[in-house]
Amino acid sequence: MSAIENDWLEPLQKEFKKPYYKDLYNFVVSEYQTNQIFPPKEDIFNAFSYTPLSNVKVVIIGQDPYHDVGQAHGLCFSVKPGVDVPPSLRNIYQELRDDIGFEIPNHGCLTKWANEGVLLLNNVLTVRAHEAGSHFHHGWEEFTDAVIDVLNEQDRPIVFMLWGKPAQNKAKSLNNPNHLILKAPHPSPLSAYRGFFGCKHFSKCNEFLKEQGLTPIDWQIDPL
């Protein structure tokens, strides 16, 4: 497994010493040795590498990584350049277009958002090829709960976009009045029409950031 080396390390350090994390580490190492696992092991903690804690303005919570070849690279909803845009991300792009006049790009790589301060965090950070949910209940959930707790403690405004019940349940510990909590159905084709479309989370996010004296997110992604 890769390591966290930036300002996330200090607040998360205690997690690495807990029994659950030692079990998780051994499980993940064994899985990479015996199965095809996504994302590549050097990309597991990309969400933290691209978006240092001190830079986080917005948090989007996914479930687990994409499980087809070449898709996942450690950022929720994002795929590597050249990979077909998955259905949920197509729906996110559609809502962006309708909400803020976003021009839909020809790829699904969201590293620009991560660099802008959007933490693209999956609930579970690894998955077996073609087996969605295969790494649930091995410790990742406890680790990412700790990440949410660290974010909740930050004494500055952060926007949490919680799409779908799993993300909303994930953030049960969010109680800091500095933060803005936005909730909507998941952007999956199965649920987007139940209220994700029209939620206007992107404009609401930027309005809040501006009200707090912060630079809004430039959501536009340039085409390849």
CSV table of C-alpha atoms in Angstrom, one decimal:
chain,number,residue,atom,x,y,z
A,1,MET,CA,0.0,0.0,0.0
A,2,SER,CA,1.1,3.5,-0.7
A,3,ALA,CA,1.5,6.0,2.2
A,4,ILE,CA,-0.1,9.3,3.2
A,5,GLU,CA,2.7,11.8,3.4
A,6,ASN,CA,1.1,15.3,3.5
A,7,ASP,CA,-0.8,17.1,6.3
A,8,TRP,CA,-3.3,14.3,6.5
A,9,LEU,CA,-0.7,12.2,8.2
A,10,GLU,CA,-0.7,13.7,11.6
A,11,PRO,CA,-4.4,13.6,12.4
A,12,LEU,CA,-4.7,10.1,10.9
A,13,GLN,CA,-1.6,8.7,12.4
A,14,LYS,CA,-3.4,7.1,15.3
A,15,GLU,CA,-5.5,5.1,12.9
A,16,PHE,CA,-2.5,3.3,11.5
A,17,LYS,CA,-1.7,1.9,15.0
A,18,LYS,CA,-5.1,0.4,15.7
A,19,PRO,CA,-5.8,-3.3,15.4
A,20,TYR,CA,-8.4,-2.9,12.7
A,21,TYR,CA,-6.0,-1.1,10.5
A,22,LYS,CA,-3.3,-3.7,10.9
A,23,ASP,CA,-5.9,-6.3,9.8
A,24,LEU,CA,-7.0,-4.1,6.9
A,25,TYR,CA,-3.4,-3.6,5.8
A,26,ASN,CA,-2.7,-7.4,5.8
A,27,PHE,CA,-5.9,-8.1,4.0
A,28,VAL,CA,-5.2,-5.5,1.3
A,29,VAL,CA,-1.6,-6.6,0.8
A,30,SER,CA,-2.8,-10.2,0.4
A,31,GLU,CA,-5.5,-9.2,-2.0
A,32,TYR,CA,-3.0,-7.4,-4.3
A,33,GLN,CA,-0.8,-10.5,-4.3
A,34,THR,CA,-3.6,-12.9,-5.1
A,35,ASN,CA,-6.2,-11.0,-7.1
A,36,GLN,CA,-6.6,-8.2,-9.6
A,37,ILE,CA,-7.4,-5.2,-7.4
A,38,PHE,CA,-8.3,-1.6,-8.3
A,39,PRO,CA,-7.1,1.1,-8.1
A,40,PRO,CA,-3.4,0.4,-8.7
A,41,LYS,CA,-1.8,0.2,-5.2
A,42,GLU,CA,0.1,3.4,-5.7
A,43,ASP,CA,-3.2,5.2,-6.3
A,44,ILE,CA,-5.1,4.0,-3.2
A,45,PHE,CA,-4.6,7.3,-1.3
A,46,ASN,CA,-4.8,9.6,-4.3
A,47,ALA,CA,-7.7,11.5,-2.8
A,48,PHE,CA,-5.5,12.6,0.1
A,49,SER,CA,-2.4,13.3,-2.1
A,50,TYR,CA,-4.3,15.5,-4.6
A,51,THR,CA,-6.3,17.4,-1.9
A,52,PRO,CA,-4.3,18.1,1.3
A,53,LEU,CA,-6.3,18.6,4.4
A,54,SER,CA,-5.5,22.3,4.5
A,55,ASN,CA,-6.9,22.7,1.0
A,56,VAL,CA,-10.3,20.9,1.5
A,57,LYS,CA,-13.2,23.1,0.7
A,58,VAL,CA,-15.7,20.5,-0.6
A,59,VAL,CA,-16.2,16.8,0.2
A,60,ILE,CA,-17.9,14.3,-2.2
A,61,ILE,CA,-18.3,10.8,-0.8
A,62,GLY,CA,-18.5,7.7,-3.1
A,63,GLN,CA,-19.0,4.1,-2.3
A,64,ASP,CA,-16.1,1.9,-3.6
A,65,PRO,CA,-13.8,2.2,-6.6
A,66,TYR,CA,-14.9,1.4,-10.2
A,67,HIS,CA,-14.2,-2.3,-10.7
A,68,ASP,CA,-13.5,-2.5,-14.4
A,69,VAL,CA,-10.0,-2.5,-16.0
A,70,GLY,CA,-8.4,1.0,-16.3
A,71,GLN,CA,-11.1,3.0,-14.6
A,72,ALA,CA,-10.3,3.6,-10.9
A,73,HIS,CA,-7.4,5.9,-9.9
A,74,GLY,CA,-8.2,6.8,-6.3
A,75,LEU,CA,-10.8,9.6,-6.7
A,76,CYS,CA,-14.5,8.8,-6.4
A,77,PHE,CA,-16.6,9.1,-9.5
A,78,SER,CA,-13.4,9.9,-11.6
A,79,VAL,CA,-11.9,7.7,-14.3
A,80,LYS,CA,-8.6,7.9,-16.0
A,81,PRO,CA,-8.3,9.9,-19.3
A,82,GLY,CA,-9.4,7.9,-22.3
A,83,VAL,CA,-11.8,5.8,-20.3
A,84,ASP,CA,-15.6,6.0,-21.1
A,85,VAL,CA,-17.4,8.3,-18.7
A,86,PRO,CA,-19.5,6.1,-16.4
A,87,PRO,CA,-23.3,6.7,-16.1
A,88,SER,CA,-23.2,8.3,-12.6
A,89,LEU,CA,-20.6,10.8,-13.7
A,90,ARG,CA,-22.6,11.5,-16.9
A,91,ASN,CA,-25.5,12.4,-14.7
A,92,ILE,CA,-23.2,14.6,-12.5
A,93,TYR,CA,-22.1,16.4,-15.7
A,94,GLN,CA,-25.7,16.9,-16.7
A,95,GLU,CA,-26.6,18.5,-13.4
A,96,LEU,CA,-23.6,20.7,-13.6
A,97,ARG,CA,-24.7,21.8,-17.1
A,98,ASP,CA,-28.2,22.6,-16.0
A,99,ASP,CA,-27.1,24.2,-12.7
A,100,ILE,CA,-24.2,26.4,-13.7
A,101,GLY,CA,-23.8,26.2,-17.5
A,102,PHE,CA,-21.0,23.6,-17.4
A,103,GLU,CA,-19.7,22.5,-20.7
A,104,ILE,CA,-19.5,18.7,-20.7
A,105,PRO,CA,-16.0,17.5,-21.4
A,106,ASN,CA,-14.9,14.5,-23.5
A,107,HIS,CA,-13.5,12.6,-20.5
A,108,GLY,CA,-14.2,11.8,-16.9
A,109,CYS,CA,-10.9,12.7,-15.1
A,110,LEU,CA,-11.7,14.8,-12.1
A,111,THR,CA,-8.2,15.6,-10.9
A,112,LYS,CA,-8.9,19.3,-11.6
A,113,TRP,CA,-11.6,19.3,-8.9
A,114,ALA,CA,-9.2,17.5,-6.5
A,115,ASN,CA,-6.6,20.2,-7.1
A,116,GLU,CA,-9.3,22.9,-6.6
A,117,GLY,CA,-10.0,21.6,-3.0
A,118,VAL,CA,-12.7,18.9,-3.7
A,119,LEU,CA,-11.9,15.8,-1.6
A,120,LEU,CA,-13.2,12.9,-3.8
A,121,LEU,CA,-13.4,10.3,-1.1
A,122,ASN,CA,-14.7,6.7,-1.5
A,123,ASN,CA,-16.1,5.0,1.6
A,124,VAL,CA,-14.0,1.9,0.7
A,125,LEU,CA,-10.7,2.5,-1.1
A,126,THR,CA,-10.1,-0.8,-2.9
A,127,VAL,CA,-12.1,-3.4,-4.8
A,128,ARG,CA,-11.6,-6.7,-6.6
A,129,ALA,CA,-11.9,-6.6,-10.4
A,130,HIS,CA,-15.5,-7.0,-11.5
A,131,GLU,CA,-16.7,-7.5,-7.9
A,132,ALA,CA,-18.4,-4.4,-6.7
A,133,GLY,CA,-18.5,-4.2,-2.9
A,134,SER,CA,-15.9,-7.0,-2.5
A,135,HIS,CA,-13.8,-5.1,0.0
A,136,PHE,CA,-16.6,-3.9,2.2
A,137,HIS,CA,-16.4,-4.7,5.9
A,138,HIS,CA,-12.6,-5.2,6.1
A,139,GLY,CA,-11.8,-2.0,7.8
A,140,TRP,CA,-11.9,0.7,5.2
A,141,GLU,CA,-15.2,2.0,6.5
A,142,GLU,CA,-13.7,2.6,10.0
A,143,PHE,CA,-10.7,4.4,8.4
A,144,THR,CA,-12.9,6.7,6.3
A,145,ASP,CA,-15.1,7.4,9.3
A,146,ALA,CA,-12.0,8.7,11.0
A,147,VAL,CA,-11.4,10.9,7.9
A,148,ILE,CA,-14.9,12.4,8.2
A,149,ASP,CA,-14.2,13.0,11.9
A,150,VAL,CA,-11.0,14.9,11.1
A,151,LEU,CA,-12.9,17.0,8.6
A,152,ASN,CA,-15.7,17.7,11.0
A,153,GLU,CA,-13.2,19.1,13.5
A,154,GLN,CA,-11.8,21.6,11.1
A,155,ASP,CA,-12.5,25.2,12.3
A,156,ARG,CA,-13.3,26.5,8.8
A,157,PRO,CA,-16.2,26.2,6.4
A,158,ILE,CA,-16.4,23.0,4.3
A,159,VAL,CA,-19.2,21.9,2.0
A,160,PHE,CA,-20.3,18.2,2.2
A,161,MET,CA,-22.2,16.9,-0.8
A,162,LEU,CA,-23.9,13.7,0.3
A,163,TRP,CA,-25.5,11.9,-2.5
A,164,GLY,CA,-27.5,8.8,-1.6
A,165,LYS,CA,-28.1,7.0,1.7
A,166,PRO,CA,-24.6,5.4,2.1
A,167,ALA,CA,-23.0,8.9,1.8
A,168,GLN,CA,-25.6,10.4,4.1
A,169,ASN,CA,-25.1,7.6,6.7
A,170,LYS,CA,-21.4,8.0,6.4
A,171,ALA,CA,-21.6,11.6,7.6
A,172,LYS,CA,-23.7,10.9,10.7
A,173,SER,CA,-21.0,12.5,12.9
A,174,LEU,CA,-21.0,15.9,11.1
A,175,ASN,CA,-22.2,18.4,13.6
A,176,ASN,CA,-19.9,21.4,13.1
A,177,PRO,CA,-21.9,24.5,12.5
A,178,ASN,CA,-19.2,26.0,10.3
A,179,HIS,CA,-20.0,23.4,7.6
A,180,LEU,CA,-22.7,23.2,4.9
A,181,ILE,CA,-24.4,19.8,4.5
A,182,LEU,CA,-26.1,19.3,1.1
A,183,LYS,CA,-28.1,16.1,0.6
A,184,ALA,CA,-29.6,14.5,-2.6
A,185,PRO,CA,-30.3,11.1,-4.1
A,186,HIS,CA,-27.3,9.3,-5.7
A,187,PRO,CA,-26.5,10.3,-9.3
A,188,SER,CA,-26.9,6.7,-10.5
A,189,PRO,CA,-29.3,6.2,-13.4
A,190,LEU,CA,-31.5,4.3,-10.9
A,191,SER,CA,-32.0,7.2,-8.6
A,192,ALA,CA,-30.9,10.5,-10.3
A,193,TYR,CA,-34.5,11.3,-11.3
A,194,ARG,CA,-35.6,11.2,-7.7
A,195,GLY,CA,-34.1,14.5,-6.9
A,196,PHE,CA,-30.4,14.6,-7.9
A,197,PHE,CA,-31.3,16.3,-11.1
A,198,GLY,CA,-32.3,19.8,-10.0
A,199,CYS,CA,-30.6,19.7,-6.6
A,200,LYS,CA,-28.3,22.6,-7.6
A,201,HIS,CA,-25.6,21.5,-5.2
A,202,PHE,CA,-22.8,23.1,-7.3
A,203,SER,CA,-24.2,26.6,-7.3
A,204,LYS,CA,-25.3,26.3,-3.7
A,205,CYS,CA,-21.7,25.2,-2.8
A,206,ASN,CA,-20.1,28.2,-4.6
A,207,GLU,CA,-22.6,30.7,-3.1
A,208,PHE,CA,-21.7,29.4,0.4
A,209,LEU,CA,-18.0,29.6,-0.3
A,210,LYS,CA,-18.3,33.1,-1.5
A,211,GLU,CA,-20.4,34.1,1.5
A,212,GLN,CA,-17.6,32.8,3.7
A,213,GLY,CA,-15.0,34.9,1.8
A,214,LEU,CA,-13.5,31.8,0.0
A,215,THR,CA,-12.7,31.4,-3.6
A,216,PRO,CA,-15.5,29.2,-5.3
A,217,ILE,CA,-14.7,26.0,-7.1
A,218,ASP,CA,-14.0,26.3,-10.8
A,219,TRP,CA,-16.1,23.2,-11.8
A,220,GLN,CA,-15.3,23.5,-15.5
A,221,ILE,CA,-13.1,20.7,-16.8
A,222,ASP,CA,-11.2,21.3,-20.0
A,223,PRO,CA,-11.5,18.7,-22.8
A,224,LEU,CA,-8.6,16.5,-23.7
